[in-house]
Each structure stands twice: as structure tokens, then as C-alpha cells.
Amino acid sequence: MSRLVDTVSQFRSWAGDHPKDDESWEWDYEFWPTLIKTVLDFFATRPFSSWSPEEIDSVLYVIAHDPDYMPEITPELPRAYPHLILPLTAAAIERGEAGVKSRLAFELGAVRFDDPEQERLLFVLLDDDSAGVRDSALRSLALLGHPSVEKLARESWHHPAPGQEWTRINVLLCLYNTNSPELSAYLDEAQRDGRKWLVINADFIRSGKQGKWVRPIKI
């Protein structure tokens, strides 16, 4: 068993019994700094082609449980290890849980690859069963300036799945960040929808207080 797999297995065992009452419960893990260092050292020293299935699963598990509040691993992917994003996303689609697919879909919008695989993966994720995964994929396509964003945003806005308030907020942000001429109509529709956080976000965008997303880096 590799050091990575062993270290992540210890975290899995701890996480199985630990209460998950807040978004940063992972930080309660006494050996979290050691776990992070082990994963980042692994990224730095092992090419993806040499990873075993157990090592891939271990990395996907840790990415899925990188804390929502101030994550420590996923921001390093576009900054230091962009070459891992595409193969990790492909692996997550094949065997990962919704949490890791959502995070990697998000990171796919942080880097502009000269590779059609990026778009292919995002469209696979856009068809995922999880609303969070679909929302992250749409966000990344918007950041990358995909020409179908307005059409995809329209489909996302009218998606029949529950939890549409957050999906609709994501649509507003995507249209805002792409300077879409359709944004105004969606802001009006958000007011008619009436749900609290959707209206708050629509008002924030309309007031001009909403900042723009960081544009993807090109490699």
C-alpha cells in the first residue's frame, strides 16, 4: 500500500464516524495538515499515468472532502498542477461521487486548455444527475466563453429538478459574467419567482455590486 493510500485510508476511517455538522468538519481531523502535504507531494512527484486505481480513488476522495470553506487542495490544481485536471475529471466521471465531480467541474473553468477534451468533459458533467455538478459545469462553460452558454442557461433555468433556487442564482451569475443581453429578462423573472436568495442575488447584480469572476488562465 502506498503512503498516499494509507494516509487517506486513515482519514476515511476517521470520517466515517465523525459528525458532519458544518461545512468545514474536515478540519477537525487531527492529521489534516499531514494529509494535505501527502497529497500535494504525491501530485508533485508522480505522473498521473503511474497512479494505481487505489491512488486515483484516494485522490478523488480527498478532493471531494476538501473543505467548502477555504479549500486547500483544489485551488492548487490550476495554479501548480493543471495537467492533472483533465485526467482527474475523467476519472471522477467514471467513478467519483457528486462532490468531487462538482469541484473538478468548477476547476475546469479556471484553466483554458488547448484540448477539446475540456469541452467534452464539461458537457458530460452538464448532464449529471446532481444539480451542483451541472451548475459548476455551466459556470465553467460561461468562464470559457462557450457560444452555447445562453441556450444552456435557459435549459438550466427551466430544469425540472428540485433545488432550483441555487441553480437559478448560478444562471444569473453566468449571464452576468458573460455580459449577456438576456440578463435583464432573467433578473425580472427572478423577481417574479420571489424566492429569498434568488431575489437577493438578482438585486445585488442589478445594483452593480456583484464582482466579476476571475478569468481562466491559458496554458
PDB file of C-alpha atoms in Angstrom:
ATOM      1  CA  MET A   1       0.000   0.000   0.000  1.00  0.00           C
ATOM      2  CA  SER A   2       1.421   3.401  -0.975  1.00  0.00           C
ATOM      3  CA  ARG A   3       1.861   6.168   1.574  1.00  0.00           C
ATOM      4  CA  LEU A   4      -0.927   8.134  -0.116  1.00  0.00           C
ATOM      5  CA  VAL A   5      -3.435   5.280   0.066  1.00  0.00           C
ATOM      6  CA  ASP A   6      -2.506   4.516   3.672  1.00  0.00           C
ATOM      7  CA  THR A   7      -2.825   8.165   4.735  1.00  0.00           C
ATOM      8  CA  VAL A   8      -6.182   8.610   3.005  1.00  0.00           C
ATOM      9  CA  SER A   9      -7.459   5.307   4.431  1.00  0.00           C
ATOM     10  CA  GLN A  10      -6.829   6.639   7.933  1.00  0.00           C
ATOM     11  CA  PHE A  11      -8.810   9.764   7.088  1.00  0.00           C
ATOM     12  CA  ARG A  12     -11.653   7.670   5.618  1.00  0.00           C
ATOM     13  CA  SER A  13     -11.864   5.639   8.831  1.00  0.00           C
ATOM     14  CA  TRP A  14     -11.997   8.785  10.945  1.00  0.00           C
ATOM     15  CA  ALA A  15     -14.534  10.493   8.664  1.00  0.00           C
ATOM     16  CA  GLY A  16     -16.881   7.520   8.772  1.00  0.00           C
ATOM     17  CA  ASP A  17     -17.737   8.134  12.431  1.00  0.00           C
ATOM     18  CA  HIS A  18     -17.234  11.903  12.668  1.00  0.00           C
ATOM     19  CA  PRO A  19     -20.290  14.208  12.877  1.00  0.00           C
ATOM     20  CA  LYS A  20     -20.605  16.434   9.815  1.00  0.00           C
ATOM     21  CA  ASP A  21     -22.383  19.412  11.323  1.00  0.00           C
ATOM     22  CA  ASP A  22     -20.723  22.222   9.371  1.00  0.00           C
ATOM     23  CA  GLU A  23     -19.035  22.888   6.031  1.00  0.00           C
ATOM     24  CA  SER A  24     -15.506  22.632   7.438  1.00  0.00           C
ATOM     25  CA  TRP A  25     -15.835  19.478   9.552  1.00  0.00           C
ATOM     26  CA  GLU A  26     -12.753  18.035   7.842  1.00  0.00           C
ATOM     27  CA  TRP A  27     -10.590  20.493   9.744  1.00  0.00           C
ATOM     28  CA  ASP A  28     -11.466  18.643  12.937  1.00  0.00           C
ATOM     29  CA  TYR A  29      -9.207  15.856  11.696  1.00  0.00           C
ATOM     30  CA  GLU A  30      -6.033  15.994  13.768  1.00  0.00           C
ATOM     31  CA  PHE A  31      -3.828  14.932  10.866  1.00  0.00           C
ATOM     32  CA  TRP A  32      -5.374  17.142   8.166  1.00  0.00           C
ATOM     33  CA  PRO A  33      -2.094  19.077   7.534  1.00  0.00           C
ATOM     34  CA  THR A  34      -0.249  15.773   7.089  1.00  0.00           C
ATOM     35  CA  LEU A  35      -2.935  14.535   4.712  1.00  0.00           C
ATOM     36  CA  ILE A  36      -2.731  17.693   2.585  1.00  0.00           C
ATOM     37  CA  LYS A  37       1.060  17.523   2.434  1.00  0.00           C
ATOM     38  CA  THR A  38       0.927  13.863   1.424  1.00  0.00           C
ATOM     39  CA  VAL A  39      -1.489  14.579  -1.425  1.00  0.00           C
ATOM     40  CA  LEU A  40       0.432  17.607  -2.732  1.00  0.00           C
ATOM     41  CA  ASP A  41       3.742  15.739  -2.517  1.00  0.00           C
ATOM     42  CA  PHE A  42       2.125  12.933  -4.495  1.00  0.00           C
ATOM     43  CA  PHE A  43       0.976  15.414  -7.162  1.00  0.00           C
ATOM     44  CA  ALA A  44       4.497  16.819  -7.397  1.00  0.00           C
ATOM     45  CA  THR A  45       6.336  13.527  -7.712  1.00  0.00           C
ATOM     46  CA  ARG A  46       4.063  11.062  -9.506  1.00  0.00           C
ATOM     47  CA  PRO A  47       2.842  11.454 -13.112  1.00  0.00           C
ATOM     48  CA  PHE A  48      -0.841  10.570 -13.489  1.00  0.00           C
ATOM     49  CA  SER A  49      -0.007   7.697 -15.837  1.00  0.00           C
ATOM     50  CA  SER A  50       1.720   5.913 -12.948  1.00  0.00           C
ATOM     51  CA  TRP A  51      -1.182   6.141 -10.485  1.00  0.00           C
ATOM     52  CA  SER A  52      -2.864   2.914  -9.428  1.00  0.00           C
ATOM     53  CA  PRO A  53      -6.685   2.676  -9.277  1.00  0.00           C
ATOM     54  CA  GLU A  54      -6.439   2.826  -5.473  1.00  0.00           C
ATOM     55  CA  GLU A  55      -4.356   6.004  -5.665  1.00  0.00           C
ATOM     56  CA  ILE A  56      -6.820   7.614  -8.076  1.00  0.00           C
ATOM     57  CA  ASP A  57      -9.722   6.749  -5.761  1.00  0.00           C
ATOM     58  CA  SER A  58      -7.801   8.146  -2.784  1.00  0.00           C
ATOM     59  CA  VAL A  59      -7.122  11.454  -4.521  1.00  0.00           C
ATOM     60  CA  LEU A  60     -10.752  11.745  -5.647  1.00  0.00           C
ATOM     61  CA  TYR A  61     -11.931  11.096  -2.090  1.00  0.00           C
ATOM     62  CA  VAL A  62      -9.703  13.818  -0.664  1.00  0.00           C
ATOM     63  CA  ILE A  63     -10.749  16.335  -3.333  1.00  0.00           C
ATOM     64  CA  ALA A  64     -14.399  15.550  -2.569  1.00  0.00           C
ATOM     65  CA  HIS A  65     -13.741  16.340   1.091  1.00  0.00           C
ATOM     66  CA  ASP A  66     -11.555  19.405   0.653  1.00  0.00           C
ATOM     67  CA  PRO A  67     -13.393  21.830   2.995  1.00  0.00           C
ATOM     68  CA  ASP A  68     -16.053  24.004   1.357  1.00  0.00           C
ATOM     69  CA  TYR A  69     -14.782  26.907   3.439  1.00  0.00           C
ATOM     70  CA  MET A  70     -11.205  27.737   2.367  1.00  0.00           C
ATOM     71  CA  PRO A  71     -10.342  24.518   0.484  1.00  0.00           C
ATOM     72  CA  GLU A  72      -6.667  23.607   0.490  1.00  0.00           C
ATOM     73  CA  ILE A  73      -6.205  21.159  -2.389  1.00  0.00           C
ATOM     74  CA  THR A  74      -8.446  22.160  -5.287  1.00  0.00           C
ATOM     75  CA  PRO A  75      -7.029  25.719  -5.615  1.00  0.00           C
ATOM     76  CA  GLU A  76      -3.592  24.177  -6.137  1.00  0.00           C
ATOM     77  CA  LEU A  77      -4.719  22.261  -9.224  1.00  0.00           C
ATOM     78  CA  PRO A  78      -4.958  25.209 -11.671  1.00  0.00           C
ATOM     79  CA  ARG A  79      -2.051  27.018 -10.024  1.00  0.00           C
ATOM     80  CA  ALA A  80       0.509  24.231  -9.802  1.00  0.00           C
ATOM     81  CA  TYR A  81      -0.882  21.039 -11.349  1.00  0.00           C
ATOM     82  CA  PRO A  82      -3.173  21.999 -14.262  1.00  0.00           C
ATOM     83  CA  HIS A  83      -2.084  18.871 -16.154  1.00  0.00           C
ATOM     84  CA  LEU A  84      -3.990  16.788 -13.590  1.00  0.00           C
ATOM     85  CA  ILE A  85      -7.375  18.468 -14.052  1.00  0.00           C
ATOM     86  CA  LEU A  86      -8.469  16.705 -17.251  1.00  0.00           C
ATOM     87  CA  PRO A  87      -7.488  13.141 -16.278  1.00  0.00           C
ATOM     88  CA  LEU A  88      -8.836  13.576 -12.749  1.00  0.00           C
ATOM     89  CA  THR A  89     -12.137  14.854 -14.111  1.00  0.00           C
ATOM     90  CA  ALA A  90     -12.401  11.913 -16.488  1.00  0.00           C
ATOM     91  CA  ALA A  91     -11.740   9.562 -13.568  1.00  0.00           C
ATOM     92  CA  ALA A  92     -14.305  11.356 -11.408  1.00  0.00           C
ATOM     93  CA  ILE A  93     -16.965  10.987 -14.098  1.00  0.00           C
ATOM     94  CA  GLU A  94     -16.255   7.265 -14.243  1.00  0.00           C
ATOM     95  CA  ARG A  95     -16.080   6.508 -10.530  1.00  0.00           C
ATOM     96  CA  GLY A  96     -16.426   9.636  -8.376  1.00  0.00           C
ATOM     97  CA  GLU A  97     -19.146  10.980  -6.107  1.00  0.00           C
ATOM     98  CA  ALA A  98     -21.024  14.200  -6.824  1.00  0.00           C
ATOM     99  CA  GLY A  99     -18.774  16.255  -4.533  1.00  0.00           C
ATOM    100  CA  VAL A 100     -15.594  15.562  -6.472  1.00  0.00           C
ATOM    101  CA  LYS A 101     -17.310  15.971  -9.842  1.00  0.00           C
ATOM    102  CA  SER A 102     -18.643  19.358  -8.779  1.00  0.00           C
ATOM    103  CA  ARG A 103     -15.234  20.554  -7.580  1.00  0.00           C
ATOM    104  CA  LEU A 104     -13.437  19.413 -10.712  1.00  0.00           C
ATOM    105  CA  ALA A 105     -16.144  20.869 -12.955  1.00  0.00           C
ATOM    106  CA  PHE A 106     -15.506  24.153 -11.155  1.00  0.00           C
ATOM    107  CA  GLU A 107     -11.726  23.911 -11.672  1.00  0.00           C
ATOM    108  CA  LEU A 108     -12.220  23.193 -15.383  1.00  0.00           C
ATOM    109  CA  GLY A 109     -13.219  26.841 -15.675  1.00  0.00           C
ATOM    110  CA  ALA A 110     -10.011  28.074 -14.058  1.00  0.00           C
ATOM    111  CA  VAL A 111      -7.736  26.987 -16.919  1.00  0.00           C
ATOM    112  CA  ARG A 112      -8.179  27.276 -20.679  1.00  0.00           C
ATOM    113  CA  PHE A 113      -6.705  24.141 -22.244  1.00  0.00           C
ATOM    114  CA  ASP A 114      -5.892  23.820 -25.915  1.00  0.00           C
ATOM    115  CA  ASP A 115      -7.650  20.465 -25.849  1.00  0.00           C
ATOM    116  CA  PRO A 116     -11.195  19.537 -26.991  1.00  0.00           C
ATOM    117  CA  GLU A 117     -11.354  17.114 -24.058  1.00  0.00           C
ATOM    118  CA  GLN A 118     -12.079  20.070 -21.767  1.00  0.00           C
ATOM    119  CA  GLU A 119     -15.322  20.896 -23.552  1.00  0.00           C
ATOM    120  CA  ARG A 120     -16.292  17.233 -23.868  1.00  0.00           C
ATOM    121  CA  LEU A 121     -15.902  16.661 -20.136  1.00  0.00           C
ATOM    122  CA  LEU A 122     -17.895  19.770 -19.271  1.00  0.00           C
ATOM    123  CA  PHE A 123     -20.786  18.671 -21.454  1.00  0.00           C
ATOM    124  CA  VAL A 124     -20.766  15.236 -19.812  1.00  0.00           C
ATOM    125  CA  LEU A 125     -20.871  16.941 -16.402  1.00  0.00           C
ATOM    126  CA  LEU A 126     -23.641  19.241 -17.597  1.00  0.00           C
ATOM    127  CA  ASP A 127     -25.808  16.129 -17.964  1.00  0.00           C
ATOM    128  CA  ASP A 128     -25.049  14.822 -14.452  1.00  0.00           C
ATOM    129  CA  ASP A 129     -27.824  13.820 -12.045  1.00  0.00           C
ATOM    130  CA  SER A 130     -26.537  16.276  -9.422  1.00  0.00           C
ATOM    131  CA  ALA A 131     -27.625  19.922  -9.669  1.00  0.00           C
ATOM    132  CA  GLY A 132     -24.364  21.015  -8.038  1.00  0.00           C
ATOM    133  CA  VAL A 133     -22.325  19.271 -10.728  1.00  0.00           C
ATOM    134  CA  ARG A 134     -24.458  20.741 -13.513  1.00  0.00           C
ATOM    135  CA  ASP A 135     -24.186  24.228 -12.020  1.00  0.00           C
ATOM    136  CA  SER A 136     -20.386  24.025 -11.784  1.00  0.00           C
ATOM    137  CA  ALA A 137     -20.147  22.817 -15.377  1.00  0.00           C
ATOM    138  CA  LEU A 138     -22.308  25.682 -16.648  1.00  0.00           C
ATOM    139  CA  ARG A 139     -20.229  28.161 -14.671  1.00  0.00           C
ATOM    140  CA  SER A 140     -17.036  26.854 -16.268  1.00  0.00           C
ATOM    141  CA  LEU A 141     -18.510  26.981 -19.761  1.00  0.00           C
ATOM    142  CA  ALA A 142     -19.504  30.595 -19.085  1.00  0.00           C
ATOM    143  CA  LEU A 143     -15.997  31.442 -17.908  1.00  0.00           C
ATOM    144  CA  LEU A 144     -14.552  29.865 -21.029  1.00  0.00           C
ATOM    145  CA  GLY A 145     -16.899  31.921 -23.198  1.00  0.00           C
ATOM    146  CA  HIS A 146     -18.638  28.973 -24.806  1.00  0.00           C
ATOM    147  CA  PRO A 147     -21.058  30.151 -27.521  1.00  0.00           C
ATOM    148  CA  SER A 148     -23.901  27.954 -26.224  1.00  0.00           C
ATOM    149  CA  VAL A 149     -23.986  29.448 -22.722  1.00  0.00           C
ATOM    150  CA  GLU A 150     -27.228  31.396 -23.215  1.00  0.00           C
ATOM    151  CA  LYS A 151     -29.020  28.331 -24.585  1.00  0.00           C
ATOM    152  CA  LEU A 152     -27.626  26.158 -21.799  1.00  0.00           C
ATOM    153  CA  ALA A 153     -28.552  28.779 -19.200  1.00  0.00           C
ATOM    154  CA  ARG A 154     -32.131  28.774 -20.481  1.00  0.00           C
ATOM    155  CA  GLU A 155     -32.303  24.986 -20.161  1.00  0.00           C
ATOM    156  CA  SER A 156     -30.781  25.144 -16.685  1.00  0.00           C
ATOM    157  CA  TRP A 157     -33.256  27.825 -15.551  1.00  0.00           C
ATOM    158  CA  HIS A 158     -36.181  25.607 -16.542  1.00  0.00           C
ATOM    159  CA  HIS A 159     -34.698  22.296 -15.347  1.00  0.00           C
ATOM    160  CA  PRO A 160     -37.392  20.271 -13.546  1.00  0.00           C
ATOM    161  CA  ALA A 161     -35.101  19.077 -10.740  1.00  0.00           C
ATOM    162  CA  PRO A 162     -35.746  20.311  -7.166  1.00  0.00           C
ATOM    163  CA  GLY A 163     -33.489  22.921  -5.586  1.00  0.00           C
ATOM    164  CA  GLN A 164     -33.857  25.296  -8.489  1.00  0.00           C
ATOM    165  CA  GLU A 165     -33.249  28.427  -6.404  1.00  0.00           C
ATOM    166  CA  TRP A 166     -29.482  27.873  -6.343  1.00  0.00           C
ATOM    167  CA  THR A 167     -29.412  26.763  -9.963  1.00  0.00           C
ATOM    168  CA  ARG A 168     -31.207  29.937 -10.983  1.00  0.00           C
ATOM    169  CA  ILE A 169     -28.755  32.046  -8.981  1.00  0.00           C
ATOM    170  CA  ASN A 170     -25.966  30.318 -10.893  1.00  0.00           C
ATOM    171  CA  VAL A 171     -27.692  31.126 -14.197  1.00  0.00           C
ATOM    172  CA  LEU A 172     -27.873  34.814 -13.262  1.00  0.00           C
ATOM    173  CA  LEU A 173     -24.178  34.851 -12.402  1.00  0.00           C
ATOM    174  CA  CYS A 174     -23.253  33.083 -15.634  1.00  0.00           C
ATOM    175  CA  LEU A 175     -25.211  35.569 -17.737  1.00  0.00           C
ATOM    176  CA  TYR A 176     -23.813  38.486 -15.733  1.00  0.00           C
ATOM    177  CA  ASN A 177     -20.235  37.323 -16.205  1.00  0.00           C
ATOM    178  CA  THR A 178     -20.707  36.862 -19.947  1.00  0.00           C
ATOM    179  CA  ASN A 179     -22.374  40.278 -20.336  1.00  0.00           C
ATOM    180  CA  SER A 180     -25.372  38.549 -21.873  1.00  0.00           C
ATOM    181  CA  PRO A 181     -28.092  40.811 -23.283  1.00  0.00           C
ATOM    182  CA  GLU A 182     -30.576  38.262 -21.912  1.00  0.00           C
ATOM    183  CA  LEU A 183     -29.618  39.018 -18.291  1.00  0.00           C
ATOM    184  CA  SER A 184     -32.208  41.761 -17.783  1.00  0.00           C
ATOM    185  CA  ALA A 185     -35.098  39.448 -18.650  1.00  0.00           C
ATOM    186  CA  TYR A 186     -33.812  36.822 -16.212  1.00  0.00           C
ATOM    187  CA  LEU A 187     -33.454  39.418 -13.441  1.00  0.00           C
ATOM    188  CA  ASP A 188     -37.105  40.336 -13.972  1.00  0.00           C
ATOM    189  CA  GLU A 189     -38.061  36.658 -13.891  1.00  0.00           C
ATOM    190  CA  ALA A 190     -36.106  36.223 -10.639  1.00  0.00           C
ATOM    191  CA  GLN A 191     -38.206  38.949  -9.037  1.00  0.00           C
ATOM    192  CA  ARG A 192     -41.388  37.201 -10.177  1.00  0.00           C
ATOM    193  CA  ASP A 193     -40.050  33.883  -8.837  1.00  0.00           C
ATOM    194  CA  GLY A 194     -39.854  35.505  -5.406  1.00  0.00           C
ATOM    195  CA  ARG A 195     -37.609  33.065  -3.569  1.00  0.00           C
ATOM    196  CA  LYS A 196     -35.500  34.866  -0.983  1.00  0.00           C
ATOM    197  CA  TRP A 197     -31.920  34.211  -2.045  1.00  0.00           C
ATOM    198  CA  LEU A 198     -32.724  34.380  -5.737  1.00  0.00           C
ATOM    199  CA  VAL A 199     -34.244  37.846  -5.275  1.00  0.00           C
ATOM    200  CA  ILE A 200     -31.335  38.986  -3.091  1.00  0.00           C
ATOM    201  CA  ASN A 201     -28.799  37.903  -5.710  1.00  0.00           C
ATOM    202  CA  ALA A 202     -30.799  39.478  -8.521  1.00  0.00           C
ATOM    203  CA  ASP A 203     -30.932  42.776  -6.616  1.00  0.00           C
ATOM    204  CA  PHE A 204     -27.191  42.588  -5.944  1.00  0.00           C
ATOM    205  CA  ILE A 205     -26.445  42.095  -9.641  1.00  0.00           C
ATOM    206  CA  ARG A 206     -28.856  44.826 -10.709  1.00  0.00           C
ATOM    207  CA  SER A 207     -27.289  47.281  -8.250  1.00  0.00           C
ATOM    208  CA  GLY A 208     -23.847  46.775  -9.788  1.00  0.00           C
ATOM    209  CA  LYS A 209     -22.342  45.480  -6.538  1.00  0.00           C
ATOM    210  CA  GLN A 210     -21.645  41.978  -7.839  1.00  0.00           C
ATOM    211  CA  GLY A 211     -17.998  41.431  -8.765  1.00  0.00           C
ATOM    212  CA  LYS A 212     -16.844  39.517 -11.822  1.00  0.00           C
ATOM    213  CA  TRP A 213     -15.335  36.046 -11.725  1.00  0.00           C
ATOM    214  CA  VAL A 214     -11.595  35.607 -12.204  1.00  0.00           C
ATOM    215  CA  ARG A 215     -10.896  34.772 -15.831  1.00  0.00           C
ATOM    216  CA  PRO A 216      -9.272  31.406 -16.680  1.00  0.00           C
ATOM    217  CA  ILE A 217      -5.538  31.197 -17.249  1.00  0.00           C
ATOM    218  CA  LYS A 218      -4.364  29.845 -20.599  1.00  0.00           C
ATOM    219  CA  ILE A 219      -1.802  27.076 -20.829  1.00  0.00           C
TER     220      ILE A 219
END
